[in-house]
mmCIF file of C-alpha atoms in Angstrom:
data_model
loop_
_atom_site.group_PDB
_atom_site.id
_atom_site.type_symbol
_atom_site.label_atom_id
_atom_site.label_comp_id
_atom_site.label_asym_id
_atom_site.label_seq_id
_atom_site.Cartn_x
_atom_site.Cartn_y
_atom_site.Cartn_z
ATOM 1 C CA MET A 183 53.124 1.270 47.967
ATOM 2 C CA PRO A 184 52.413 4.872 49.212
ATOM 3 C CA VAL A 185 50.162 6.991 46.976
ATOM 4 C CA PRO A 186 51.106 10.592 46.843
ATOM 5 C CA ILE A 187 49.021 12.979 48.811
ATOM 6 C CA ARG A 188 48.094 15.165 45.894
ATOM 7 C CA ARG A 189 46.374 12.290 44.217
ATOM 8 C CA LEU A 190 44.261 11.356 47.350
ATOM 9 C CA PHE A 191 43.311 14.935 47.798
ATOM 10 C CA VAL A 192 42.207 15.266 44.042
ATOM 11 C CA ALA A 193 40.271 11.968 44.302
ATOM 12 C CA LEU A 194 38.585 13.004 47.579
ATOM 13 C CA THR A 195 37.640 16.381 46.077
ATOM 14 C CA LEU A 196 36.076 14.836 43.011
ATOM 15 C CA CYS A 197 34.256 12.326 45.093
ATOM 16 C CA CYS A 198 32.779 15.136 47.463
ATOM 17 C CA ALA A 199 31.818 17.133 44.376
ATOM 18 C CA LEU A 200 29.854 14.243 42.754
ATOM 19 C CA VAL A 201 28.043 13.485 46.029
ATOM 20 C CA ALA A 202 27.164 17.165 46.583
ATOM 21 C CA GLY A 203 26.002 17.521 42.997
ATOM 22 C CA ALA A 204 23.854 14.244 43.393
ATOM 23 C CA THR A 205 22.191 15.443 46.552
ATOM 24 C CA ALA A 206 21.595 18.896 45.280
ATOM 25 C CA CYS A 207 19.176 17.455 42.799
ATOM 26 C CA GLY A 208 15.978 17.022 44.761
ATOM 27 C CA ASP A 209 12.446 15.963 43.955
ATOM 28 C CA GLU A 210 11.287 19.487 43.112
ATOM 29 C CA SER A 211 13.771 19.637 40.092
ATOM 30 C CA SER A 212 12.884 16.300 38.843
ATOM 31 C CA THR A 213 9.253 16.950 38.931
ATOM 32 C CA SER A 214 9.622 20.251 37.057
ATOM 33 C CA ARG A 215 11.768 18.550 34.550
ATOM 34 C CA THR A 216 9.004 15.927 33.975
ATOM 35 C CA LYS A 217 6.411 18.742 33.491
ATOM 36 C CA ASP A 218 8.805 20.424 31.047
ATOM 37 C CA THR A 219 9.413 17.325 29.053
ATOM 38 C CA ALA A 220 5.678 16.718 28.998
ATOM 39 C CA ALA A 221 5.232 20.279 27.537
ATOM 40 C CA VAL A 222 7.742 19.725 24.965
ATOM 41 C CA GLN A 223 6.289 16.422 23.771
ATOM 42 C CA ALA A 224 2.908 18.087 23.573
ATOM 43 C CA GLN A 225 3.978 20.632 21.063
ATOM 44 C CA PRO A 226 4.439 19.586 17.416
ATOM 45 C CA ALA A 227 7.977 19.443 15.963
ATOM 46 C CA VAL A 228 8.673 22.704 14.187
ATOM 47 C CA ASP A 229 12.298 22.008 13.135
ATOM 48 C CA THR A 230 11.422 19.142 10.695
ATOM 49 C CA PRO A 231 12.775 19.944 7.272
ATOM 50 C CA SER A 232 10.200 20.104 4.741
ATOM 51 C CA PRO A 233 10.418 21.452 1.146
ATOM 52 C CA THR A 234 9.155 24.991 1.105
ATOM 53 C CA THR A 235 9.059 25.956 -2.546
ATOM 54 C CA SER A 236 7.163 24.089 -5.306
ATOM 55 C CA ALA A 237 10.612 23.312 -7.039
ATOM 56 C CA GLU A 238 11.854 21.554 -3.871
ATOM 57 C CA GLN A 239 8.580 19.673 -3.566
ATOM 58 C CA GLN A 240 8.928 18.557 -7.164
ATOM 59 C CA LYS A 241 12.485 17.611 -6.792
ATOM 60 C CA PHE A 242 11.667 15.421 -3.635
ATOM 61 C CA ALA A 243 8.760 13.916 -5.317
ATOM 62 C CA LYS A 244 10.920 12.919 -8.400
ATOM 63 C CA THR A 245 13.604 11.565 -6.062
ATOM 64 C CA ARG A 246 11.078 9.444 -4.020
ATOM 65 C CA PHE A 247 9.395 8.276 -7.201
ATOM 66 C CA VAL A 248 12.725 7.023 -8.620
ATOM 67 C CA ALA A 249 13.704 5.333 -5.270
ATOM 68 C CA ASN A 250 10.359 3.530 -4.952
ATOM 69 C CA ALA A 251 9.973 2.610 -8.544
ATOM 70 C CA GLY A 252 13.567 1.455 -8.668
ATOM 71 C CA LEU A 253 13.025 -0.840 -5.677
ATOM 72 C CA ALA A 254 9.988 -2.243 -7.290
ATOM 73 C CA ALA A 255 11.744 -2.913 -10.602
ATOM 74 C CA GLY A 256 14.705 -4.625 -8.818
ATOM 75 C CA ALA A 257 12.418 -6.918 -6.773
ATOM 76 C CA VAL A 258 10.398 -7.869 -9.938
ATOM 77 C CA TYR A 259 13.414 -8.606 -11.967
ATOM 78 C CA GLN A 260 15.272 -10.442 -9.255
ATOM 79 C CA TRP A 261 12.567 -12.668 -7.782
ATOM 80 C CA ILE A 262 9.860 -12.750 -10.632
ATOM 81 C CA VAL A 263 11.254 -12.194 -14.048
ATOM 82 C CA LYS A 264 14.490 -14.140 -13.793
ATOM 83 C CA PRO A 265 12.977 -17.276 -12.308
ATOM 84 C CA TRP A 266 10.197 -16.964 -14.758
ATOM 85 C CA LYS A 267 12.647 -16.809 -17.789
ATOM 86 C CA ALA A 268 14.576 -19.757 -16.186
ATOM 87 C CA GLY A 269 11.496 -21.845 -16.002
ATOM 88 C CA THR A 270 11.578 -22.235 -12.277
ATOM 89 C CA PHE A 271 7.839 -21.480 -11.963
ATOM 90 C CA LYS A 272 6.930 -24.553 -14.235
ATOM 91 C CA LYS A 273 5.425 -27.551 -12.503
ATOM 92 C CA GLY A 274 8.175 -30.190 -11.419
ATOM 93 C CA ALA A 275 10.902 -27.620 -11.615
ATOM 94 C CA LYS A 276 13.655 -27.723 -8.997
ATOM 95 C CA GLY A 277 13.153 -25.116 -6.314
ATOM 96 C CA ARG A 278 9.706 -24.307 -7.566
ATOM 97 C CA LYS A 279 8.149 -23.770 -4.107
ATOM 98 C CA LEU A 280 10.711 -21.520 -2.720
ATOM 99 C CA ALA A 281 10.860 -19.502 -5.945
ATOM 100 C CA LEU A 282 7.044 -19.030 -5.666
ATOM 101 C CA VAL A 283 7.153 -17.968 -2.099
ATOM 102 C CA LYS A 284 10.018 -15.375 -2.964
ATOM 103 C CA ALA A 285 7.950 -14.322 -6.003
ATOM 104 C CA GLY A 286 4.858 -13.793 -3.817
ATOM 105 C CA LEU A 287 6.789 -11.673 -1.311
ATOM 106 C CA ALA A 288 8.404 -9.653 -4.257
ATOM 107 C CA GLY A 289 5.029 -9.198 -5.792
ATOM 108 C CA ALA A 290 3.425 -7.755 -2.690
ATOM 109 C CA PHE A 291 6.647 -5.574 -2.127
ATOM 110 C CA ALA A 292 6.535 -4.326 -5.810
ATOM 111 C CA TYR A 293 2.829 -3.549 -5.632
ATOM 112 C CA ASN A 294 3.470 -1.463 -2.332
ATOM 113 C CA ARG A 295 6.399 0.411 -3.683
ATOM 114 C CA LEU A 296 4.491 1.125 -7.010
ATOM 115 C CA LYS A 297 1.645 2.559 -5.083
ATOM 116 C CA ALA A 298 4.179 4.720 -3.053
ATOM 117 C CA ALA A 299 5.737 5.728 -6.364
ATOM 118 C CA GLN A 300 2.309 6.614 -7.647
ATOM 119 C CA ARG A 301 1.686 8.785 -4.607
ATOM 120 C CA ASN A 302 5.017 10.557 -5.011
ATOM 121 C CA ALA A 303 4.396 11.201 -8.683
ATOM 122 C CA GLN A 304 1.436 13.444 -7.742
ATOM 123 C CA GLY A 305 3.841 15.893 -6.241
ATOM 124 C CA ASP A 306 5.306 16.616 -9.702
ATOM 125 C CA PRO A 307 2.834 17.830 -12.422
ATOM 126 C CA THR A 308 4.900 16.258 -15.407
ATOM 127 C CA LEU A 309 5.420 12.915 -13.654
ATOM 128 C CA SER A 310 1.731 12.850 -12.481
ATOM 129 C CA LYS A 311 0.557 13.187 -16.251
ATOM 130 C CA ALA A 312 3.010 10.587 -17.364
ATOM 131 C CA LEU A 313 2.032 8.063 -14.772
ATOM 132 C CA ALA A 314 -1.727 8.835 -14.743
ATOM 133 C CA PRO A 315 -2.667 6.161 -17.525
ATOM 134 C CA LEU A 316 -0.814 3.579 -15.537
ATOM 135 C CA GLY A 317 -2.996 3.575 -12.464
ATOM 136 C CA ALA A 318 -5.260 0.742 -13.535
ATOM 137 C CA GLY A 319 -2.303 -1.331 -14.486
ATOM 138 C CA ILE A 320 -0.672 -0.843 -11.128
ATOM 139 C CA ASP A 321 -3.878 -1.631 -9.344
ATOM 140 C CA ALA A 322 -4.222 -4.822 -11.447
ATOM 141 C CA LEU A 323 -1.051 -6.050 -9.798
ATOM 142 C CA LYS A 324 -2.717 -6.378 -6.446
ATOM 143 C CA ASN A 325 -3.912 -9.975 -7.206
ATOM 144 C CA LEU A 326 -0.853 -11.116 -9.147
ATOM 145 C CA PRO A 327 1.146 -12.433 -6.147
ATOM 146 C CA SER A 328 -1.747 -15.049 -5.439
ATOM 147 C CA LYS A 329 -1.733 -15.877 -9.157
ATOM 148 C CA LEU A 330 2.195 -16.375 -9.074
ATOM 149 C CA ARG A 331 1.663 -18.754 -6.101
ATOM 150 C CA LYS A 332 -0.940 -20.728 -8.002
ATOM 151 C CA GLY A 333 1.499 -21.052 -10.945
ATOM 152 C CA ASP A 334 0.016 -18.640 -13.519
ATOM 153 C CA GLU A 335 3.020 -17.808 -15.637
ATOM 154 C CA ASN A 336 1.136 -14.816 -17.244
ATOM 155 C CA ALA A 337 1.383 -12.963 -14.005
ATOM 156 C CA ALA A 338 5.215 -12.693 -14.241
ATOM 157 C CA SER A 339 4.812 -11.141 -17.702
ATOM 158 C CA SER A 340 2.210 -8.695 -16.356
ATOM 159 C CA PHE A 341 4.705 -7.539 -13.645
ATOM 160 C CA ASP A 342 7.484 -7.146 -16.286
ATOM 161 C CA ASP A 343 5.093 -5.102 -18.535
ATOM 162 C CA VAL A 344 3.871 -2.777 -15.780
ATOM 163 C CA ILE A 345 7.437 -2.196 -14.505
ATOM 164 C CA GLY A 346 8.596 -1.344 -18.164
ATOM 165 C CA GLN A 347 5.671 1.055 -18.469
ATOM 166 C CA VAL A 348 6.456 2.629 -15.147
ATOM 167 C CA LYS A 349 10.226 3.079 -16.227
ATOM 168 C CA GLY A 350 9.120 4.614 -19.507
ATOM 169 C CA ALA A 351 6.878 7.045 -17.904
ATOM 170 C CA GLY A 352 9.588 8.061 -15.477
ATOM 171 C CA GLN A 353 12.052 8.490 -18.366
ATOM 172 C CA SER A 354 9.686 10.650 -20.308
ATOM 173 C CA ALA A 355 9.136 12.948 -17.340
ATOM 174 C CA GLY A 356 12.933 13.247 -16.585
ATOM 175 C CA ALA A 357 13.163 10.774 -13.753
ATOM 176 C CA PRO A 358 14.869 7.736 -15.205
ATOM 177 C CA VAL A 359 14.328 4.648 -13.074
ATOM 178 C CA LYS A 360 17.254 2.206 -12.425
ATOM 179 C CA GLU A 361 16.566 -1.228 -10.805
ATOM 180 C CA GLN A 362 17.689 -1.429 -7.140
ATOM 181 C CA VAL A 363 17.457 -4.903 -5.691
ATOM 182 C CA PRO A 364 15.949 -4.576 -2.230
ATOM 183 C CA SER A 365 17.416 -6.345 0.768
ATOM 184 C CA ALA A 366 15.711 -9.236 2.492
ATOM 185 C CA SER A 367 14.578 -6.939 5.361
ATOM 186 C CA GLN A 368 13.100 -4.361 2.918
ATOM 187 C CA LEU A 369 11.298 -7.100 1.209
ATOM 188 C CA SER A 370 9.769 -8.621 4.432
ATOM 189 C CA LYS A 371 8.712 -5.139 5.574
ATOM 190 C CA GLY A 372 6.832 -4.566 2.243
#
């Protein structure tokens, strides 16, 4: 099958242009590009969005607080409170070991998210005042995952109580917290 001469001419012209363009890029331009890239990487990013006014900072603080506290509340309810109420943590219960492992992970995750929520609350004066009395309660949760693994059933109620207090503090500061069950990847990351 003969190919029209125009197609051959266009294909040949494009190939020549590509070859000429590739050979025109020599070593000098690639080294200067490397230097330019290094200079750009050495400078701090100035275009990162950040809140500029105190109102924006407070809004972001409340939003982050709600997200972190909601994830903590969801993890505690899903993997600690529900199995505790169902009696899964009792000795001899079916699925006890798996429930305790999940509860330990959820406890560590909840502690991590509550500490993050506590840091976020410091950006908003109202939220900071409402959450200030709960600092000791949140810190006390640090050892509860190991207590859960040992079968201490009071640990589950402690988590539930602290989550309730954090939700109440958020509600009183105008940042209502809703439970959000974290995904397995979020739970494993902490």
